[in-house]
XYZ file of C-alpha atoms in Angstrom:
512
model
C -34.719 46.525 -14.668
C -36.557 44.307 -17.214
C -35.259 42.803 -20.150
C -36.865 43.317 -23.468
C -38.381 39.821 -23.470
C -40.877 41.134 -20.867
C -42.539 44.060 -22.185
C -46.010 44.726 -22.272
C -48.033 46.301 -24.997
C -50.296 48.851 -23.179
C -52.488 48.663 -25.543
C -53.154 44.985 -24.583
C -53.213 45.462 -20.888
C -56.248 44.363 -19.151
C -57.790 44.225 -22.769
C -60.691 40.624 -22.726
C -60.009 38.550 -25.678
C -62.644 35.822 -26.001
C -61.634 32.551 -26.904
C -63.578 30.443 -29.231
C -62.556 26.633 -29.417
C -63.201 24.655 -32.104
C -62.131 21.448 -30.772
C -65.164 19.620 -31.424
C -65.228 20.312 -35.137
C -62.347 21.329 -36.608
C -60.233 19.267 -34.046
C -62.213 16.348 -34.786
C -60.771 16.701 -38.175
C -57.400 15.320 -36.919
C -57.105 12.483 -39.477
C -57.998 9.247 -37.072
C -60.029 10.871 -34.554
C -63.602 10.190 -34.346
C -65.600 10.844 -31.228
C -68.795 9.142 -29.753
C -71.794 11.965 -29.329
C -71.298 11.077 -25.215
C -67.294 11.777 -25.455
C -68.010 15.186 -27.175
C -70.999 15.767 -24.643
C -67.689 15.241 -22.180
C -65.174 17.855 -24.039
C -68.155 20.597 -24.185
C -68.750 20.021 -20.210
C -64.866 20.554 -19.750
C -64.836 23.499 -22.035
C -67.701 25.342 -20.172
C -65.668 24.308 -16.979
C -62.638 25.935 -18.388
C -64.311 29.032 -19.110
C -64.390 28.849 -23.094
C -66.643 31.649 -24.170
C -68.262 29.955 -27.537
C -67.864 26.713 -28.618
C -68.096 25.419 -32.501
C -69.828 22.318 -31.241
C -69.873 20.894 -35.273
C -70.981 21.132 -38.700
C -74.651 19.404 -38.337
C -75.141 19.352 -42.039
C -72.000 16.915 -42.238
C -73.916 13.726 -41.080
C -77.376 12.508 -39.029
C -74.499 11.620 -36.282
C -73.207 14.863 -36.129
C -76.421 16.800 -36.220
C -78.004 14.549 -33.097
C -74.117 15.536 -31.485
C -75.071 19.770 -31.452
C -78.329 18.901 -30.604
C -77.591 17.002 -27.498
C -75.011 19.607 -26.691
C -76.900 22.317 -27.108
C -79.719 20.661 -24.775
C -77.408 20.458 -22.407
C -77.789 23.530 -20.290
C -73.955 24.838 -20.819
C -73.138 28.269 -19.648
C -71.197 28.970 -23.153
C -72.494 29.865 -26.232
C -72.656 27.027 -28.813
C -71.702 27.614 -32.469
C -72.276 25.461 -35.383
C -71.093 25.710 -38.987
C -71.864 25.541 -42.476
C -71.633 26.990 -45.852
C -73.033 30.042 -47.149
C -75.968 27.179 -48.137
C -79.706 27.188 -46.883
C -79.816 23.724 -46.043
C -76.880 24.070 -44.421
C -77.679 27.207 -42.066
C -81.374 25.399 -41.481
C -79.378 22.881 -40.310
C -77.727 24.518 -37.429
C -80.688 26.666 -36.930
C -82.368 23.160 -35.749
C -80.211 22.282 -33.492
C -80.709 25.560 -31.522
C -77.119 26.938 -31.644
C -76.618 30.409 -30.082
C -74.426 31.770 -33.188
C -73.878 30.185 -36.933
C -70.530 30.367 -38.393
C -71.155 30.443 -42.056
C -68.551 30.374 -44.499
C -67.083 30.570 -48.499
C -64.003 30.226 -50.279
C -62.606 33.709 -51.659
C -59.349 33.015 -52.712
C -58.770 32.471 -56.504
C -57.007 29.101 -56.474
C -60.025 27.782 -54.002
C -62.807 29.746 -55.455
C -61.585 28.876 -59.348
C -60.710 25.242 -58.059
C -63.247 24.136 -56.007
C -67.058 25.687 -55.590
C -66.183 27.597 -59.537
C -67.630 30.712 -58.744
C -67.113 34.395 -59.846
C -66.130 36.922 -57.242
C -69.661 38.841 -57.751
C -71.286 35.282 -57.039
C -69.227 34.832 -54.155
C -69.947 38.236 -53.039
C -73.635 37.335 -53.053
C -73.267 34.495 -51.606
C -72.099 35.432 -48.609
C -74.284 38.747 -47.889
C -77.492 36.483 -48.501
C -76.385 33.597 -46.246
C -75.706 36.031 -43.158
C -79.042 38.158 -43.704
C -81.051 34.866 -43.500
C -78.793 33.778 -40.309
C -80.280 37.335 -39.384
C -83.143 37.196 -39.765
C -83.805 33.709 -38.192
C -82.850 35.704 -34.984
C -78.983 33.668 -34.321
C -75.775 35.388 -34.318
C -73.456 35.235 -37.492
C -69.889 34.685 -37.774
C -68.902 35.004 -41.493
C -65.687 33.320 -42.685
C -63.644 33.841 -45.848
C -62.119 30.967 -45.988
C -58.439 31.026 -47.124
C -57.866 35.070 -46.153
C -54.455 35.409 -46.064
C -54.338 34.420 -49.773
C -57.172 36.335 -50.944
C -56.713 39.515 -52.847
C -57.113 42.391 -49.763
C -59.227 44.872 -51.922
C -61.967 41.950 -52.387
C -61.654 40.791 -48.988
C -62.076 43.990 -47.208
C -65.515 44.271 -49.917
C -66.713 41.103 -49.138
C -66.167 42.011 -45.130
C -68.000 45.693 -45.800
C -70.804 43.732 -47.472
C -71.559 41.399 -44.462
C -71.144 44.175 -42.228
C -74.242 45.855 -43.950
C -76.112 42.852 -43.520
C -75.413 43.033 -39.837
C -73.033 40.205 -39.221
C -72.311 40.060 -35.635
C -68.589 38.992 -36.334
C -66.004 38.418 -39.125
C -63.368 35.552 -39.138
C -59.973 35.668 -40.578
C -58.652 32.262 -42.039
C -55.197 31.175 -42.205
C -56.837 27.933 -43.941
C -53.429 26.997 -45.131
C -51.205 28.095 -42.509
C -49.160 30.067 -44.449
C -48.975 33.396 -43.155
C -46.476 34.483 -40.741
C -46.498 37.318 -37.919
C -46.262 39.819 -39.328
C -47.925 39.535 -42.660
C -50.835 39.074 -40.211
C -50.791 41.776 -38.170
C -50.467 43.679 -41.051
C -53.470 41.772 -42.523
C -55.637 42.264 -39.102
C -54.194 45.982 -38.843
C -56.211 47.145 -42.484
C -58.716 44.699 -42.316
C -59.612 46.638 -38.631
C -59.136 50.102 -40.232
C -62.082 49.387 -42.870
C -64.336 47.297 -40.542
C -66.048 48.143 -37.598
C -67.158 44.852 -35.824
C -65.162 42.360 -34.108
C -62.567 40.290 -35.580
C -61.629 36.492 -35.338
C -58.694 34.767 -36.295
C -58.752 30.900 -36.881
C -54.879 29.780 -37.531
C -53.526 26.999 -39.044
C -49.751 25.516 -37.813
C -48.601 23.973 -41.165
C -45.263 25.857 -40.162
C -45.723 25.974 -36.405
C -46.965 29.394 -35.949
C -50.399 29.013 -35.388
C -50.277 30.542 -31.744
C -47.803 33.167 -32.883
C -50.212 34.452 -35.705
C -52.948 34.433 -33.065
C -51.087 36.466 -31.007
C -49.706 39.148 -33.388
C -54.040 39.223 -34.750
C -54.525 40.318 -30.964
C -52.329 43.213 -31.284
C -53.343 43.994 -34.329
C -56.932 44.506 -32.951
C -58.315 41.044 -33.095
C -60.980 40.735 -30.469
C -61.426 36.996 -30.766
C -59.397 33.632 -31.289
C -59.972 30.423 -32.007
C -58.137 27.568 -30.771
C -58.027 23.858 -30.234
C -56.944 21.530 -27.266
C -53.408 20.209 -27.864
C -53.208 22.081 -31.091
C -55.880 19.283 -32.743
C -57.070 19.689 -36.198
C -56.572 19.418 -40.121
C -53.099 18.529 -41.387
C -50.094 20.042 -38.474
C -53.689 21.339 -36.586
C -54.618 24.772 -35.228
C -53.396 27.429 -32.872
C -53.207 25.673 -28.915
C -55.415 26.816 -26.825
C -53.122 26.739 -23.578
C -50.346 28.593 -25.742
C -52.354 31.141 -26.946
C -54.550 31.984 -23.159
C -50.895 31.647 -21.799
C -49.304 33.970 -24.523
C -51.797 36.554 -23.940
C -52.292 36.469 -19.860
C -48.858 35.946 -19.036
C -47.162 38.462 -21.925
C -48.964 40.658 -23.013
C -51.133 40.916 -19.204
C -54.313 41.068 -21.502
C -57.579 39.076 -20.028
C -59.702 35.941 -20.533
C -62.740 34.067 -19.347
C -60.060 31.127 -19.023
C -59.896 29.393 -15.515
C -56.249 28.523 -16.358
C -55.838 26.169 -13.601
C -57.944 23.196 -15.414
C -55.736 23.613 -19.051
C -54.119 20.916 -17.884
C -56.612 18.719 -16.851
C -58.608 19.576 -19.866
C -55.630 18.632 -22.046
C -55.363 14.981 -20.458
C -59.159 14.689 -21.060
C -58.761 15.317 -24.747
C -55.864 13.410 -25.194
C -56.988 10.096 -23.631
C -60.125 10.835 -25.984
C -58.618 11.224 -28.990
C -56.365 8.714 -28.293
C -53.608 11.432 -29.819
C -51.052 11.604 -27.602
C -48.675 14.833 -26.845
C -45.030 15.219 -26.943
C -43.304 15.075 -23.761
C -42.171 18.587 -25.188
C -45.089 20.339 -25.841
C -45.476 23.752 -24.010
C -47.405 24.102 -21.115
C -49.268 20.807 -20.706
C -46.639 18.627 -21.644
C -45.137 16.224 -19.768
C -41.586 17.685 -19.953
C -43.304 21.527 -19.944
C -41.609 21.970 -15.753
C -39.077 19.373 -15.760
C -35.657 20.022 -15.567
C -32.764 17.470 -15.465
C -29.405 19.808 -16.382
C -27.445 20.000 -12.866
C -27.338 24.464 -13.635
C -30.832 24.230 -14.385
C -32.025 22.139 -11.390
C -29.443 23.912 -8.859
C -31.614 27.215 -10.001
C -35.122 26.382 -9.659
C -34.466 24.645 -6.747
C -32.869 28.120 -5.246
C -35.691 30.143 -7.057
C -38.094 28.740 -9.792
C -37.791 31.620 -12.120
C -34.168 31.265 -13.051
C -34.768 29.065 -15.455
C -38.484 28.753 -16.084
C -40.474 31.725 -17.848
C -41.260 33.190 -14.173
C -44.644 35.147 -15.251
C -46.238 31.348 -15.425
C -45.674 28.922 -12.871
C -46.934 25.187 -13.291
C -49.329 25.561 -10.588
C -51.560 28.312 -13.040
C -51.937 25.506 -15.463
C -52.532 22.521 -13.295
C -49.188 21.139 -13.475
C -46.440 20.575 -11.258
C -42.743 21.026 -11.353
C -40.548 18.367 -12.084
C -36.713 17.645 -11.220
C -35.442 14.895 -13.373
C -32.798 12.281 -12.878
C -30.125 11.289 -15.538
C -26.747 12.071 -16.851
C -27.278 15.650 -16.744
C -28.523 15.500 -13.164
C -26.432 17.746 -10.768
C -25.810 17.138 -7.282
C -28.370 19.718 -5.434
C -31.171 17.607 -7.919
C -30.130 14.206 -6.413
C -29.763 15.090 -2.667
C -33.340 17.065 -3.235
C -34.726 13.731 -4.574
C -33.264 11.459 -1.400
C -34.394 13.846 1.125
C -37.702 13.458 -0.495
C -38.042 10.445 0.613
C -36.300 10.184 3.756
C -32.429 9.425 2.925
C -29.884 11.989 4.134
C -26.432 10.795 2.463
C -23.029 12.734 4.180
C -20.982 14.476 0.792
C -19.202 11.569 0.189
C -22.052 8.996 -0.112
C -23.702 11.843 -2.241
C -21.097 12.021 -4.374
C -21.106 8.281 -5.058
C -25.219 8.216 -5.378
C -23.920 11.151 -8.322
C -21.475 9.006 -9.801
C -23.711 5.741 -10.172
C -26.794 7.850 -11.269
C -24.915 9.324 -14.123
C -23.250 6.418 -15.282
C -27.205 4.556 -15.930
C -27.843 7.670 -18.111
C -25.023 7.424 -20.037
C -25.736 3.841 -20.952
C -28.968 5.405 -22.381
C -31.317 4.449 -19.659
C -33.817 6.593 -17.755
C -33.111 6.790 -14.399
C -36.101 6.195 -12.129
C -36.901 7.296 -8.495
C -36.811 3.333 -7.958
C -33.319 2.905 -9.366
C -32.212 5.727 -7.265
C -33.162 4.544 -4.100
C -31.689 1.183 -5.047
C -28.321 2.885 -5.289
C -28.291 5.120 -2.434
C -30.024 2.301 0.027
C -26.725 -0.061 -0.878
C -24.568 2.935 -0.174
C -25.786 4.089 2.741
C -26.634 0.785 3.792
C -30.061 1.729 4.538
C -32.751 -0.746 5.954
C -35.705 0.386 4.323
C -35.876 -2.045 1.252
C -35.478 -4.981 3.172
C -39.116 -5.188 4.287
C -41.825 -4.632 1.282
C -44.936 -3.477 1.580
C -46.246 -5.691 -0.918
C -44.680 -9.101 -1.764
C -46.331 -10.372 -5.235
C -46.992 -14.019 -5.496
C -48.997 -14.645 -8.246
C -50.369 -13.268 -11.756
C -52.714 -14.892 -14.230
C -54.640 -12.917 -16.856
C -57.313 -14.506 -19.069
C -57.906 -12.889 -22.701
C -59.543 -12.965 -25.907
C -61.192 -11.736 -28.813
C -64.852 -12.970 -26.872
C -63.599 -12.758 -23.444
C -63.303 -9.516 -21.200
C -59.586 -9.029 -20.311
C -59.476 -10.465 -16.671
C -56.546 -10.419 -13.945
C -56.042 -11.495 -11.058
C -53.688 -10.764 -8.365
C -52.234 -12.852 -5.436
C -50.145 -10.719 -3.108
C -48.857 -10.259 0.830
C -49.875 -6.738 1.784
C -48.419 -5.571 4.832
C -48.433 -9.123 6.403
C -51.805 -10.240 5.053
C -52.680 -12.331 1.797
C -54.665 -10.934 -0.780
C -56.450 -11.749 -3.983
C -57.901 -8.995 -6.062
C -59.110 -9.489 -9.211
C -60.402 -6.784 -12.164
C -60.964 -6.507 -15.291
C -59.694 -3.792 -18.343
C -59.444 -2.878 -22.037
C -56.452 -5.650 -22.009
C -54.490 -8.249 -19.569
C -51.957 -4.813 -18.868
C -54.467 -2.803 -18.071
C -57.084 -5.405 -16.018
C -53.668 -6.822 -14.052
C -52.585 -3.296 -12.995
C -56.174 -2.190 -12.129
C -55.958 -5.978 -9.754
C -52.980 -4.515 -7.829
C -54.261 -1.295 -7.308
C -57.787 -2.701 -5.832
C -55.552 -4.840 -3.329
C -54.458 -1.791 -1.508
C -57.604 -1.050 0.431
C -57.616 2.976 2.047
C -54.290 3.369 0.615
C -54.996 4.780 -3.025
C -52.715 5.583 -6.175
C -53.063 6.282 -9.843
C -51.116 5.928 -13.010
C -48.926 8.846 -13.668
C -46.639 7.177 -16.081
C -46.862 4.101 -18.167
C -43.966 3.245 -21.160
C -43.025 -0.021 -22.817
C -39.677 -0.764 -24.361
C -38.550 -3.802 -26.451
C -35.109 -4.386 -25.673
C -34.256 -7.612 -27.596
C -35.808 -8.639 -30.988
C -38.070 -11.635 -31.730
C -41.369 -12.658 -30.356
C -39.745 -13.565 -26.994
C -38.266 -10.063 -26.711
C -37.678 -8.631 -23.403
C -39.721 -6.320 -22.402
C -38.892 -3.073 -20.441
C -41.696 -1.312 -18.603
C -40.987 2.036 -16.384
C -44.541 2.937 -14.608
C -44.921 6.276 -12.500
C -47.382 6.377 -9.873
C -49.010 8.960 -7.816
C -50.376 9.331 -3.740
C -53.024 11.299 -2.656
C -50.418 13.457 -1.212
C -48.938 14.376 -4.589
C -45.693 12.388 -4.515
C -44.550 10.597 -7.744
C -42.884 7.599 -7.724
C -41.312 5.604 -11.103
C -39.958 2.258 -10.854
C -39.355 -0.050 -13.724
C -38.877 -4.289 -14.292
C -37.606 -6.205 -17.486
C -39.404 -9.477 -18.420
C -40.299 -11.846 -21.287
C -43.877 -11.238 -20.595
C -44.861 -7.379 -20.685
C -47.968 -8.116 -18.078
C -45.907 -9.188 -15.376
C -43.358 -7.254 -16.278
C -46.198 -4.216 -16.191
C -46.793 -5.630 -12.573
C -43.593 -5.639 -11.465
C -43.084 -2.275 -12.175
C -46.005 -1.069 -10.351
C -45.599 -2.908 -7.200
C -42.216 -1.732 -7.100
C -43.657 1.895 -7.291
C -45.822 1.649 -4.964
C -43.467 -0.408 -2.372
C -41.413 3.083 -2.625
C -44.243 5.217 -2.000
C -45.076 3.528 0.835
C -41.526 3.313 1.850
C -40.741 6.631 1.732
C -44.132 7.689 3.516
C -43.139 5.102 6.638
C -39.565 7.201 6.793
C -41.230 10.246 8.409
């Protein structure tokens, strides 16, 4: 018997919702992001890989930059349609005509406080407005989206005119603006509900998440006979940003069993793409692509997933249909199944008692406030078991020097005994952390890992504050690894780290 939580609206089932992203322009708008025309030439190649069905590749009219930026995308042979925006303004819609985008989105305030406030027009001139700039899109021979920006606070008589009037001009496809992000989920499905019982062509929502319920609003627009939603990567955009897109192609394939174009196992891979873009980083928390989105580290929750993954994850999505991978974490809520899970792992079978010690010791680092890494648990259960294994390293380090400055490339290099045999590596990065760890790494030959994990603590106060660094690192066989070292100087301390990683990875491997 199902609970409630799991019910499907029939309605929904099987129903294709196509997902516009908007990434590129509105998520560009994140106050402090600014990508090159190659790194959004990157995110559009991604999106098409993803399966996005139309992209709003940017508002050409903005700057020369931004123009050359749709061009080159939509040169670029994509399998996805390519949008660009602009006002209910000539210039503007010549603009994107230009450029050669598949659809303009045209747009024009119709709220009083924004139409009063801002572009001081009169309804009747807003009216017009709007109707002339989608029969020129028309008649140019592109598709035509037509916004009224600011929706949900417009007066519903004159919205549901100014939607009829496009209509007649033979608009392709109406948007619905939460510009604000104020409405809420029901006030929109409400909205979406009589906008769909006056008009006849598809419907788009584009939600704001001023008060976190972006994706929500998205959703309830679906059932209210939305056809269309746009979304961002990692919730990017003005102010709070806009509705996620891995929330919202989640929401809808995993809860309400309706359809996409979405290849749902790259939404995590996509995610890590835009972030290291952007240079906007996500919360460990945030759903789905998050780092934290499959971990568990409560001893009830970890004893359950471990038995049977649904007991205490959602059940109708699994990490694997996003990319990700399930996590068991170790700290003060850790429970005994997690830890002897973790040791087996890599090769150390403890009797109860020595288990029960491992437990003790484990928990007593997280209540000191520490995270407990895969490093520092090996460490304990090696000295109580009395295991062998650390007593030979796979890599000894010997030496680190790093060269730096505001003319000079970062350079490292790297002195080390790998498996018997001196090495020197050098490399070079965006700083002496980066170029030194990039050093190690290019020491190990055949044998290959990458960053999973990288986090830097100050632990004492003053310029010659100690440093913490805890690094995770990754095999080409999928295990993760975290180690961490403590140091004056957060390079070598950076090194340590890694080599100590990487010393258990290869450790652990040489148990089986």
């Amino acid at each position: 018997m199902r609970g409630i939580a799991f019910y499907i609206i029939e309605s929904l089932r099987d129903k294709r919702i196509s997902i516009f992203d908007t990434t590129l322009r509105d998520g560009e708008q994140t106050p402090g992001v600014s990508l090159t025309q190659d790194d959004k030439l990157l995110v559009a190649q991604q999106l098409d890989k993803l399966g996005v069905d139309i992209i709003e590749a940017g508002f050409p009219m903005s700057s020369e930059g931004e123009r050359c930026s749709v061009k080159k995308i939509t040169d670029a042979g994509l399998n996805l349609q390519i949008c660009g925006l602009s006002r209910v303004i000539r210039s503007d819609i010549d603009s994107c005509l230009d450029c050669g985008v598949d659809m303009v989105h045209t747009f024009v305030s119709t709220s009083d406080v924004q139409r009063i406030s801002t572009i001081k027009k009169s309804r009747d001139e807003v009216y017009k407005m709007a109707v002339d700039a989608v029969e020129y899109i028309k008649d140019h021979g592109a598709k035509c989206m037509f916004s009224a920006m600011d929706a949900t606070r417009t007066d519903i008589d004159y919205l549901i005119s100014i939607y009829k009037g496009v209509e007649e001009a033979h608009c392709d496809i109406i948007n619905v603006p939460d510009t604000v992000g104020v409405s809420v989920p029901s006030a929109t499905y409400k909205l979406i509900s009589e906008i769909a019982a006056n008009i006849k062509i598809p419907i788009d929502v584009h939600c704001h998440n001023d008060f976190g319920l972006a994706v929500a609003n998205s959703l309830a627009a679906v059932e209210a006979g939305a056809s269309q939603v746009q979304v961002t990567i990692n919730s990017l955009g003005e102010r709070a940003g806009n509705a996620d897109l891995a929330g919202t192609v989640m929401g809808l394939h995993s809860l309400y069993g309706a359809k996409t174009n979405i290849k749902t196992q790259y939404i995590v891979e996509t995610s890590h793409m835009v972030e290291k873009l952007t240079g906007v980083r996500m919360p460990p928390t945030m759903p789905i692509v998050g780092e934290n989105a499959f971990a568990h580290e409560s001893g009830i929750h970890t004893h359950g997933v471990l038995v049977r993954s649904d007991t205490f994850e959602p059940g109708v999505m699994t990490p694997e249909m996003v990319g990700h991978r399930r996590r068991i974490v170790l700290g003060k809520h850790a429970g005994k199944h997690a830890v002897k899970q973790s040791l087996e792992c890599a090769g150390l079978h403890p009797t109860d008692a020595q288990l029960n010690d491992v437990l003790r010791r484990v928990k007593d680092i997280g209540d000191k406030g520490k995270r407990v890494t895969d490093a520092d648990l090996y460490a304990i259960a090696e000295s109580i078991i009395g295991a062998t294994s650390k007593g030979e390293q796979a890599i000894i380090l010997k030496e680190v020097s790093v060269m730096t400055g505001n003319i000079i490339t970062p350079t490292a290099t790297v002195k080390a005994t790998v498996k018997g045999r001196e090495l020197l590596g050098a490399n070079t990065g965006v700083g002496p952390v980066d170029a030194a760890l990039k050093a190690v790494t290019g020491i190990l030959g055949d044998y290959k890992v990458k960053l999973r994990d990288f986090r830097i603590e100050a632990i004492s106060g003053g310029s010659d504050a100690l440093a913490e660094v805890i690094i995770g690192v990754e095999d080409e066989k999928g295990r993760v690894v975290s180690a961490r070292s403590t140091n004056e100087d957060i390079v070598l301390a950076s090194v340590e780290a890694l080599v100590a990683a990487i010393n258990q990875l290869i450790s652990a491997q040489d148990r089986f």
